[in-house]
Tab-separated table of C-alpha atoms and ligand atoms in Angstrom:
chain	number	residue	atom	x	y	z
A	17	MET	CA	41.915	95.091	147.252
A	18	SER	CA	43.207	97.475	149.837
A	19	LYS	CA	46.518	96.575	151.401
A	20	PHE	CA	44.990	97.516	154.716
A	21	THR	CA	43.253	94.802	156.720
A	22	LEU	CA	42.086	94.336	160.293
A	23	ALA	CA	43.788	92.612	163.179
A	24	GLU	CA	41.647	91.679	166.168
A	25	TYR	CA	43.841	91.819	169.307
A	26	LEU	CA	42.752	89.436	172.094
A	27	TRP	CA	43.777	89.526	175.740
A	28	LEU	CA	42.652	88.245	179.137
A	29	ASP	CA	41.169	90.730	181.579
A	30	GLY	CA	41.593	90.818	185.364
A	31	ALA	CA	38.117	89.664	186.414
A	32	VAL	CA	37.734	87.625	189.616
A	33	PRO	CA	37.239	84.727	190.052
A	34	THR	CA	37.301	83.965	186.302
A	35	ARG	CA	39.041	86.065	183.677
A	36	PHE	CA	37.294	86.784	180.390
A	37	LEU	CA	38.500	87.601	176.909
A	38	ARG	CA	38.556	91.158	175.637
A	39	SER	CA	39.385	92.261	172.133
A	40	LYS	CA	39.653	95.276	169.891
A	41	ALA	CA	40.704	95.669	166.287
A	42	ARG	CA	43.096	97.926	164.421
A	43	VAL	CA	43.971	98.456	160.812
A	44	ILE	CA	47.315	97.026	159.744
A	45	ASN	CA	49.366	96.696	156.600
A	46	ALA	CA	51.138	93.429	157.267
A	47	GLY	CA	50.913	91.524	153.993
A	48	LYS	CA	49.837	87.931	153.590
A	49	ASN	CA	52.324	86.053	155.772
A	50	PRO	CA	53.368	88.420	158.524
A	51	LYS	CA	55.811	87.571	161.277
A	52	ILE	CA	54.530	88.126	164.790
A	53	GLU	CA	56.897	91.125	165.020
A	54	ASP	CA	54.960	92.792	162.198
A	55	PHE	CA	52.011	93.319	164.547
A	56	PRO	CA	52.633	96.516	166.500
A	57	GLU	CA	52.438	96.700	170.266
A	58	TRP	CA	49.273	98.411	171.413
A	59	SER	CA	47.685	99.580	174.631
A	60	PHE	CA	44.285	99.645	176.281
A	61	ASP	CA	42.463	101.175	179.221
A	62	GLY	CA	43.229	98.783	182.070
A	63	SER	CA	40.863	100.635	184.393
A	64	SER	CA	37.952	99.194	182.370
A	65	THR	CA	39.237	95.619	182.556
A	66	LEU	CA	40.169	95.329	186.251
A	67	GLN	CA	43.852	95.628	185.367
A	68	ALA	CA	44.729	99.203	186.360
A	69	HIS	CA	43.567	102.243	188.277
A	70	GLY	CA	42.042	105.171	186.378
A	71	ASN	CA	44.863	107.584	187.146
A	72	ASP	CA	47.496	105.279	185.602
A	73	SER	CA	45.422	103.183	183.301
A	74	ASP	CA	47.527	102.167	180.297
A	75	CYS	CA	48.353	98.485	179.911
A	76	LEU	CA	50.396	97.201	176.990
A	77	LEU	CA	49.382	94.531	174.494
A	78	GLN	CA	52.272	92.416	173.249
A	79	PRO	CA	51.285	90.258	170.247
A	80	VAL	CA	52.494	86.680	170.767
A	81	ALA	CA	50.579	84.466	168.317
A	82	TYR	CA	48.202	84.934	165.425
A	83	VAL	CA	45.850	83.057	163.109
A	84	THR	CA	43.869	83.984	160.005
A	85	ASP	CA	40.553	85.618	160.907
A	86	PRO	CA	37.918	83.267	159.475
A	87	ILE	CA	35.142	85.810	160.041
A	88	ARG	CA	36.623	88.842	158.285
A	89	GLY	CA	38.391	86.551	155.845
A	90	GLU	CA	41.839	86.060	154.368
A	91	GLY	CA	44.324	88.847	155.001
A	92	ASN	CA	42.697	89.677	158.334
A	93	PHE	CA	44.068	88.264	161.570
A	94	ILE	CA	43.237	87.324	165.136
A	95	VAL	CA	46.179	88.129	167.375
A	96	MET	CA	46.669	86.732	170.866
A	97	CYS	CA	48.423	89.180	173.184
A	98	GLU	CA	50.123	89.151	176.549
A	99	VAL	CA	49.303	92.051	178.872
A	100	ASN	CA	52.315	93.980	180.117
A	101	ASN	CA	52.906	96.917	182.445
A	102	PRO	CA	53.999	100.243	180.944
A	103	ASP	CA	57.644	99.276	181.657
A	104	GLY	CA	57.255	96.098	179.587
A	105	THR	CA	57.278	93.625	182.491
A	106	PRO	CA	54.419	91.082	182.598
A	107	HIS	CA	51.256	92.395	184.244
A	108	GLU	CA	50.160	90.525	187.382
A	109	SER	CA	47.282	89.007	185.369
A	110	ASN	CA	49.610	87.675	182.655
A	111	SER	CA	49.288	83.920	183.099
A	112	ARG	CA	50.968	83.170	179.785
A	113	ALA	CA	54.159	84.631	181.249
A	114	GLN	CA	53.816	82.044	184.018
A	115	LEU	CA	53.721	79.276	181.433
A	116	ARG	CA	56.764	80.730	179.634
A	117	ASP	CA	58.665	80.835	182.934
A	118	VAL	CA	57.885	77.192	183.668
A	119	LEU	CA	58.947	76.083	180.201
A	120	ALA	CA	62.174	78.084	180.392
A	121	ALA	CA	62.965	76.706	183.863
A	122	GLY	CA	63.309	73.205	182.447
A	123	ALA	CA	59.860	71.891	181.484
A	124	ASP	CA	60.501	72.588	177.806
A	125	LYS	CA	63.207	69.907	177.726
A	126	HIS	CA	60.499	67.285	178.340
A	127	GLU	CA	58.734	68.372	175.136
A	128	PRO	CA	55.265	68.573	176.684
A	129	TRP	CA	52.306	68.242	174.332
A	130	PHE	CA	48.742	69.216	175.179
A	131	GLY	CA	45.219	68.442	174.052
A	132	PHE	CA	42.320	70.365	175.601
A	133	GLU	CA	38.698	69.164	175.573
A	134	GLN	CA	36.651	72.308	176.018
A	135	GLU	CA	33.074	71.752	177.167
A	136	TYR	CA	30.596	74.614	177.012
A	137	THR	CA	26.893	75.313	177.418
A	138	LEU	CA	24.708	77.346	175.069
A	139	PHE	CA	21.962	79.771	176.084
A	140	SER	CA	19.510	81.648	173.879
A	141	LYS	CA	19.854	85.383	174.332
A	142	GLY	CA	18.138	86.523	177.508
A	143	ARG	CA	17.154	83.045	178.725
A	144	ARG	CA	18.265	81.439	181.945
A	145	THR	CA	17.938	77.809	180.921
A	146	PRO	CA	20.220	76.191	178.344
A	147	LEU	CA	19.284	75.781	174.710
A	148	GLY	CA	16.616	73.122	174.210
A	149	TRP	CA	15.329	73.328	177.791
A	150	PRO	CA	11.632	73.997	178.419
A	151	ASP	CA	10.558	77.344	179.947
A	152	HIS	CA	9.508	75.583	183.126
A	153	GLY	CA	10.768	72.339	184.578
A	154	PHE	CA	13.392	70.137	183.032
A	155	PRO	CA	14.088	68.188	179.871
A	156	ALA	CA	13.988	64.386	179.927
A	157	PRO	CA	16.848	63.034	182.095
A	158	GLN	CA	20.389	62.695	180.782
A	159	GLY	CA	21.159	59.626	178.733
A	160	PRO	CA	20.442	60.130	175.051
A	161	TYR	CA	22.067	63.545	174.573
A	162	TYR	CA	25.773	62.589	174.604
A	163	CYS	CA	26.750	62.266	170.925
A	164	GLY	CA	23.032	62.317	170.133
A	165	VAL	CA	21.339	63.250	166.886
A	166	GLY	CA	17.890	64.635	166.109
A	167	ALA	CA	16.020	67.820	166.972
A	168	ASP	CA	14.812	66.298	170.257
A	169	GLU	CA	18.373	65.526	171.421
A	170	ALA	CA	20.861	67.960	169.870
A	171	PHE	CA	20.433	71.664	170.600
A	172	GLY	CA	22.742	74.256	169.063
A	173	ARG	CA	24.471	72.098	166.499
A	174	GLU	CA	24.459	75.071	164.085
A	175	VAL	CA	26.757	76.920	166.504
A	176	ALA	CA	29.065	73.943	167.105
A	177	GLU	CA	29.383	73.314	163.350
A	178	ALA	CA	29.986	76.954	162.425
A	179	HIS	CA	32.627	77.092	165.149
A	180	ALA	CA	34.350	73.952	163.834
A	181	GLU	CA	34.477	75.401	160.344
A	182	ALA	CA	35.871	78.705	161.605
A	183	CYS	CA	38.606	77.041	163.676
A	184	ILE	CA	39.715	74.884	160.766
A	185	GLU	CA	39.676	77.867	158.421
A	186	ALA	CA	41.775	79.812	160.928
A	187	GLY	CA	44.424	77.080	160.940
A	188	ILE	CA	43.860	76.193	164.593
A	189	MET	CA	44.708	72.586	165.559
A	190	TYR	CA	41.048	71.749	165.984
A	191	TYR	CA	40.644	68.042	166.725
A	192	GLY	CA	36.909	67.353	166.864
A	193	LEU	CA	33.540	68.027	168.471
A	194	ASN	CA	30.650	66.224	170.123
A	195	ALA	CA	27.318	66.853	171.804
A	196	GLU	CA	27.664	66.423	175.571
A	197	VAL	CA	25.765	64.598	178.327
A	198	MET	CA	23.628	67.578	179.385
A	199	PRO	CA	21.251	68.932	176.742
A	200	GLY	CA	22.546	72.232	175.311
A	201	GLN	CA	26.130	71.271	176.170
A	202	TRP	CA	28.867	70.635	173.610
A	203	GLU	CA	32.592	69.992	173.449
A	204	PHE	CA	35.386	70.815	171.057
A	205	GLN	CA	38.965	69.650	171.310
A	206	ILE	CA	42.238	71.340	170.413
A	207	GLY	CA	45.444	69.337	170.270
A	208	PHE	CA	47.669	66.675	168.789
A	209	ARG	CA	45.970	65.093	165.780
A	210	GLY	CA	48.398	62.299	165.051
A	211	ASP	CA	50.542	64.422	162.754
A	212	THR	CA	53.968	64.978	164.302
A	213	SER	CA	54.775	67.759	161.831
A	214	GLU	CA	52.230	69.965	163.652
A	215	ASN	CA	53.252	71.847	166.798
A	216	SER	CA	51.392	70.389	169.812
A	217	GLY	CA	53.566	72.298	172.278
A	218	ALA	CA	52.308	74.028	175.401
A	219	LEU	CA	52.266	77.627	174.129
A	220	ALA	CA	50.747	76.782	170.743
A	221	MET	CA	47.940	74.668	172.207
A	222	THR	CA	47.070	77.081	174.995
A	223	ASP	CA	47.086	80.124	172.679
A	224	GLN	CA	44.890	78.257	170.230
A	225	THR	CA	42.461	77.139	172.934
A	226	TRP	CA	42.001	80.771	173.984
A	227	ILE	CA	41.532	81.872	170.376
A	228	ALA	CA	39.037	79.037	169.815
A	229	ARG	CA	37.111	80.198	172.890
A	230	TRP	CA	36.946	83.705	171.462
A	231	LEU	CA	35.718	82.336	168.134
A	232	LEU	CA	33.038	80.361	169.954
A	233	TYR	CA	31.656	83.468	171.669
A	234	ARG	CA	31.942	85.495	168.492
A	235	ILE	CA	30.259	82.967	166.239
A	236	ALA	CA	27.466	82.241	168.704
A	237	GLU	CA	26.719	86.004	168.620
A	238	GLU	CA	25.586	85.593	165.020
A	239	PHE	CA	22.929	83.142	166.226
A	240	GLU	CA	21.938	85.348	169.191
A	241	ILE	CA	23.232	82.596	171.415
A	242	SER	CA	25.725	82.962	174.228
A	243	ALA	CA	28.208	80.303	175.230
A	244	THR	CA	29.264	79.906	178.853
A	245	LEU	CA	32.240	78.060	180.309
A	246	ASP	CA	30.555	77.845	183.735
A	247	ASN	CA	31.659	74.693	185.600
A	248	LYS	CA	28.165	73.808	186.704
A	249	PRO	CA	25.658	75.778	184.630
A	250	VAL	CA	22.677	73.840	186.001
A	251	LYS	CA	22.737	72.728	189.622
A	252	GLY	CA	21.494	69.286	190.588
A	253	ASP	CA	21.524	66.018	188.695
A	254	TRP	CA	23.067	67.403	185.522
A	255	ASN	CA	26.634	67.065	184.292
A	256	GLY	CA	28.963	69.990	184.833
A	257	ALA	CA	31.367	71.264	182.186
A	258	GLY	CA	35.073	70.496	182.241
A	259	MET	CA	38.240	71.079	180.316
A	260	HIS	CA	39.876	67.646	180.384
A	261	THR	CA	43.549	68.167	179.684
A	262	ASN	CA	45.505	65.526	177.802
A	263	PHE	CA	49.210	65.567	178.425
A	264	SER	CA	52.322	63.775	177.227
A	265	THR	CA	56.076	64.241	177.266
A	266	LYS	CA	58.910	62.933	175.132
A	267	ASP	CA	59.309	60.093	177.651
A	268	THR	CA	55.625	59.158	178.060
A	269	ARG	CA	55.411	58.906	174.263
A	270	ASP	CA	58.498	56.685	174.082
A	271	LYS	CA	57.851	52.983	173.473
A	272	ALA	CA	60.548	51.846	175.883
A	273	LYS	CA	60.209	54.473	178.641
A	274	GLY	CA	56.493	55.260	178.345
A	275	LYS	CA	55.012	53.182	181.135
A	276	ALA	CA	57.603	54.185	183.741
A	277	ALA	CA	57.325	57.855	182.691
A	278	ILE	CA	53.518	57.837	182.951
A	279	ASP	CA	53.712	56.139	186.376
A	280	ALA	CA	56.240	58.712	187.598
A	281	ALA	CA	54.194	61.639	186.271
A	282	VAL	CA	51.023	60.375	187.903
A	283	LYS	CA	52.817	59.844	191.208
A	284	ALA	CA	54.138	63.417	191.115
A	285	LEU	CA	50.604	64.672	190.361
A	286	GLY	CA	49.219	62.777	193.365
A	287	ASN	CA	51.637	64.643	195.634
A	288	LYS	CA	50.475	68.038	194.346
A	289	HIS	CA	46.718	67.511	194.137
A	290	ALA	CA	45.775	70.603	196.168
A	291	GLU	CA	48.157	72.842	194.205
A	292	HIS	CA	46.527	71.716	190.978
A	293	ILE	CA	42.974	72.174	192.249
A	294	ALA	CA	43.911	75.749	193.246
A	295	VAL	CA	44.425	76.755	189.601
A	296	TYR	CA	41.936	74.459	187.866
A	297	GLY	CA	39.032	76.925	187.775
A	298	ALA	CA	36.616	78.792	190.041
A	299	GLY	CA	33.859	76.884	191.826
A	300	LEU	CA	35.418	73.530	191.011
A	301	GLY	CA	33.854	71.879	194.061
A	302	GLU	CA	30.421	72.194	192.504
A	303	ARG	CA	31.531	70.068	189.593
A	304	LEU	CA	33.972	67.633	191.216
A	305	THR	CA	31.421	65.891	193.424
A	306	GLY	CA	32.281	62.259	192.715
A	307	ASP	CA	29.145	61.934	190.551
A	308	HIS	CA	28.585	62.788	186.888
A	309	GLU	CA	31.847	61.239	185.690
A	310	THR	CA	34.053	63.102	188.146
A	311	CYS	CA	36.237	62.263	191.123
A	312	ALA	CA	35.431	64.153	194.359
A	313	ILE	CA	37.543	67.282	194.755
A	314	GLY	CA	39.377	66.069	197.863
A	315	THR	CA	40.386	62.717	196.372
A	316	PHE	CA	43.132	61.866	193.905
A	317	LYS	CA	42.539	58.678	191.940
A	318	VAL	CA	44.115	57.169	188.846
A	319	GLY	CA	42.506	54.580	186.611
A	320	ASN	CA	42.509	52.935	183.233
A	321	ALA	CA	39.525	54.037	181.158
A	322	ASP	CA	37.749	55.047	184.431
A	323	ARG	CA	35.845	58.334	184.107
A	324	GLY	CA	35.405	58.602	187.878
A	325	CYS	CA	39.134	59.251	188.259
A	326	SER	CA	41.259	62.378	188.562
A	327	ILE	CA	43.674	60.970	185.996
A	328	ARG	CA	42.515	58.557	183.324
A	329	ILE	CA	44.893	56.444	181.283
A	330	PRO	CA	43.029	55.917	177.990
A	331	ALA	CA	42.468	52.218	177.193
A	332	PRO	CA	44.607	52.228	174.024
A	333	VAL	CA	47.479	53.868	175.942
A	334	ALA	CA	47.249	51.317	178.760
A	335	ALA	CA	47.258	48.513	176.201
A	336	LYS	CA	50.281	49.874	174.287
A	337	GLY	CA	52.142	50.977	177.406
A	338	TYR	CA	53.047	54.490	176.188
A	339	GLY	CA	51.426	57.699	175.004
A	340	TYR	CA	49.495	60.291	177.039
A	341	PHE	CA	47.124	60.598	179.952
A	342	GLU	CA	44.064	62.705	180.714
A	343	ASP	CA	43.741	65.051	183.685
A	344	ARG	CA	39.964	65.176	184.212
A	345	ARG	CA	40.006	67.779	186.981
A	346	PRO	CA	40.187	71.181	185.214
A	347	GLY	CA	36.859	72.986	184.978
A	348	ALA	CA	35.514	74.421	181.731
A	349	ASN	CA	36.362	77.890	183.077
A	350	ALA	CA	40.010	77.059	183.855
A	351	ASP	CA	42.792	79.107	182.255
A	352	PRO	CA	44.662	76.775	179.854
A	353	TYR	CA	47.884	78.749	180.495
A	354	LEU	CA	47.708	77.994	184.206
A	355	VAL	CA	46.650	74.360	183.771
A	356	ALA	CA	49.551	73.791	181.366
A	357	ALA	CA	52.020	75.632	183.615
A	358	ARG	CA	50.928	73.604	186.639
A	359	LEU	CA	51.134	70.253	184.824
A	360	CYS	CA	54.552	71.091	183.396
A	361	ALA	CA	55.905	72.279	186.758
A	362	THR	CA	54.726	69.166	188.596
A	363	VAL	CA	55.759	66.604	186.009
A	364	ALA	CA	59.166	68.257	185.469
A	365	GLY	CA	59.628	68.434	189.259
A	366	LEU	CA	60.368	72.164	189.283
A	367	ASP	CA	60.860	74.149	192.477
A	368	GLU	CA	57.488	75.498	193.714
A	369	ALA	CA	58.948	79.001	193.858
A	370	ILE	CA	58.464	79.239	190.103
A	371	MET	CA	54.646	79.140	190.483
A	372	LYS	CA	53.893	82.791	191.201
A	373	PHE	CA	50.402	82.090	189.931
A	374	ASN	CA	49.462	79.577	192.614
A	375	SER	CA	45.915	80.893	192.708
A	376	TRP	CA	43.781	83.487	190.984
A	377	PRO	CA	43.656	86.245	191.996
A	378	ARG	CA	47.346	85.933	192.792
A	379	LYS	CA	48.395	86.543	196.337
A	380	ASN	CA	49.305	90.227	196.673
A	381	ALA	CA	47.395	91.105	193.498
A	382	LYS	CA	47.003	94.876	193.319
A	383	PHE	CA	44.164	95.348	190.874
A	384	ALA	CA	41.977	92.265	190.740
A	385	ILE	CA	41.277	92.401	194.460
A	386	ALA	CA	40.777	96.129	194.662
A	387	ALA	CA	38.033	96.041	192.033
A	388	GLU	CA	34.543	95.443	193.270
B	428	ADP	P1	37.841	61.668	175.446
B	428	ADP	O1	37.879	60.221	175.094
B	428	ADP	O2	38.369	61.923	176.831
B	428	ADP	O3	36.505	62.299	175.202
B	428	ADP	P2	38.712	63.267	173.150
B	428	ADP	O4	38.635	62.365	171.958
B	428	ADP	O5	37.611	64.231	173.344
B	428	ADP	O6	38.934	62.362	174.466
B	428	ADP	O7	40.047	64.133	173.099
B	428	ADP	C1	41.300	63.564	172.980
B	428	ADP	C2	42.334	64.662	173.210
B	428	ADP	O8	43.597	64.038	173.439
B	428	ADP	C3	42.525	65.609	172.030
B	428	ADP	O9	42.549	66.952	172.501
B	428	ADP	C4	43.910	65.232	171.498
B	428	ADP	O10	44.569	66.326	170.889
B	428	ADP	C5	44.613	64.789	172.763
B	428	ADP	N1	45.784	63.930	172.539
B	428	ADP	C6	45.883	62.818	171.769
B	428	ADP	N2	47.141	62.328	171.800
B	428	ADP	C7	47.863	63.138	172.613
B	428	ADP	C8	49.225	63.163	173.061
B	428	ADP	N3	50.114	62.250	172.681
B	428	ADP	N4	49.604	64.149	173.907
B	428	ADP	C9	48.731	65.078	174.325
B	428	ADP	N5	47.443	65.100	173.933
B	428	ADP	C10	47.001	64.156	173.109
B	429	MN	MN1	36.135	64.368	174.900
B	430	MN	MN1	33.397	65.656	177.407
B	431	MN	MN1	37.808	63.505	178.189
């Protein structure tokens, strides 16, 4: 076996209003258990990704996390990267740097853990209706599809299953999967699995959610299917797609302090509703209507086991009095780095000045806005 293998470098582009993943691969000689420092810095043409102008187009890729590549196999890697300017400072599109800043400014002390529920919708190549939908008209109304089984209810299971296998093989903290309410829609979760020896921290879970998204697109390719994270892929009386974000801190998980800590966190969130909505994904108003298991975008509501709330306290958590809560507002197309940064900043009570990424594109963005 050659000592040379491939590393697929992933990064987020500068597209507006929703960034997408880009990737390219290079040959490396990093051995079986490399350190992140063993992956060289690299660069790319930022003028092709809405991150630079053509006359000064180099952006830097800084490897920050990696997993085994389950597609190319053992010895090959998928490497998440931050995008930096030529001088090494974070590029204006680098939302992971925002999360690092928030953690370093004090949020890290709270030991925040995350669990993301990523919903997505599958489309056959070239078709405009989701998988399993008729050419004309609509499928039978929603009802049986959520967690359904059978060829008349579950569409695209081969993709969801292949994705699950790949994530587990990669060593991602994959938690589970289910068919969703709208036909052709599925969900996978990344996050705390009940094993405290695993790292459920903010950077690990957000990096892994992005890598799992890339694997979803990549694996669906093999089936000539495309996955979309659109918030509302079908207008009308059909469920949208979200990225419910489950969150806990050292104190919310504490038997004695849990209830008070959850109450305090939720109160802080209520005071910053608009700031959260601003970074919870493009076109969120189409999804957060107050119907289809959502709370209307202009309202902030908390409830136990209530899926029409902004924040849901899961029934077992309410019963025990400690644990985590679920923020149901983020859209499927939200950036996990920004959702995590926002939740950490609010719950830790950090000064708002830390949130340079209070919208996307960022105010004063040079490249994202200039691009047509
Ligand atoms: P739902 O009932 O809303 O569909 P899921 O079963 O799909 O919930 O997902 C549960 C999510 O909660 C998972 O991502 C899991 O990792 C996360 N989770 C569980 N416990 C914690 C915790 N203590 N802190 C943060 N996230 C958690
Ligand atoms: Mn779920
Ligand atoms: Mn769901
Ligand atoms: Mn949920």
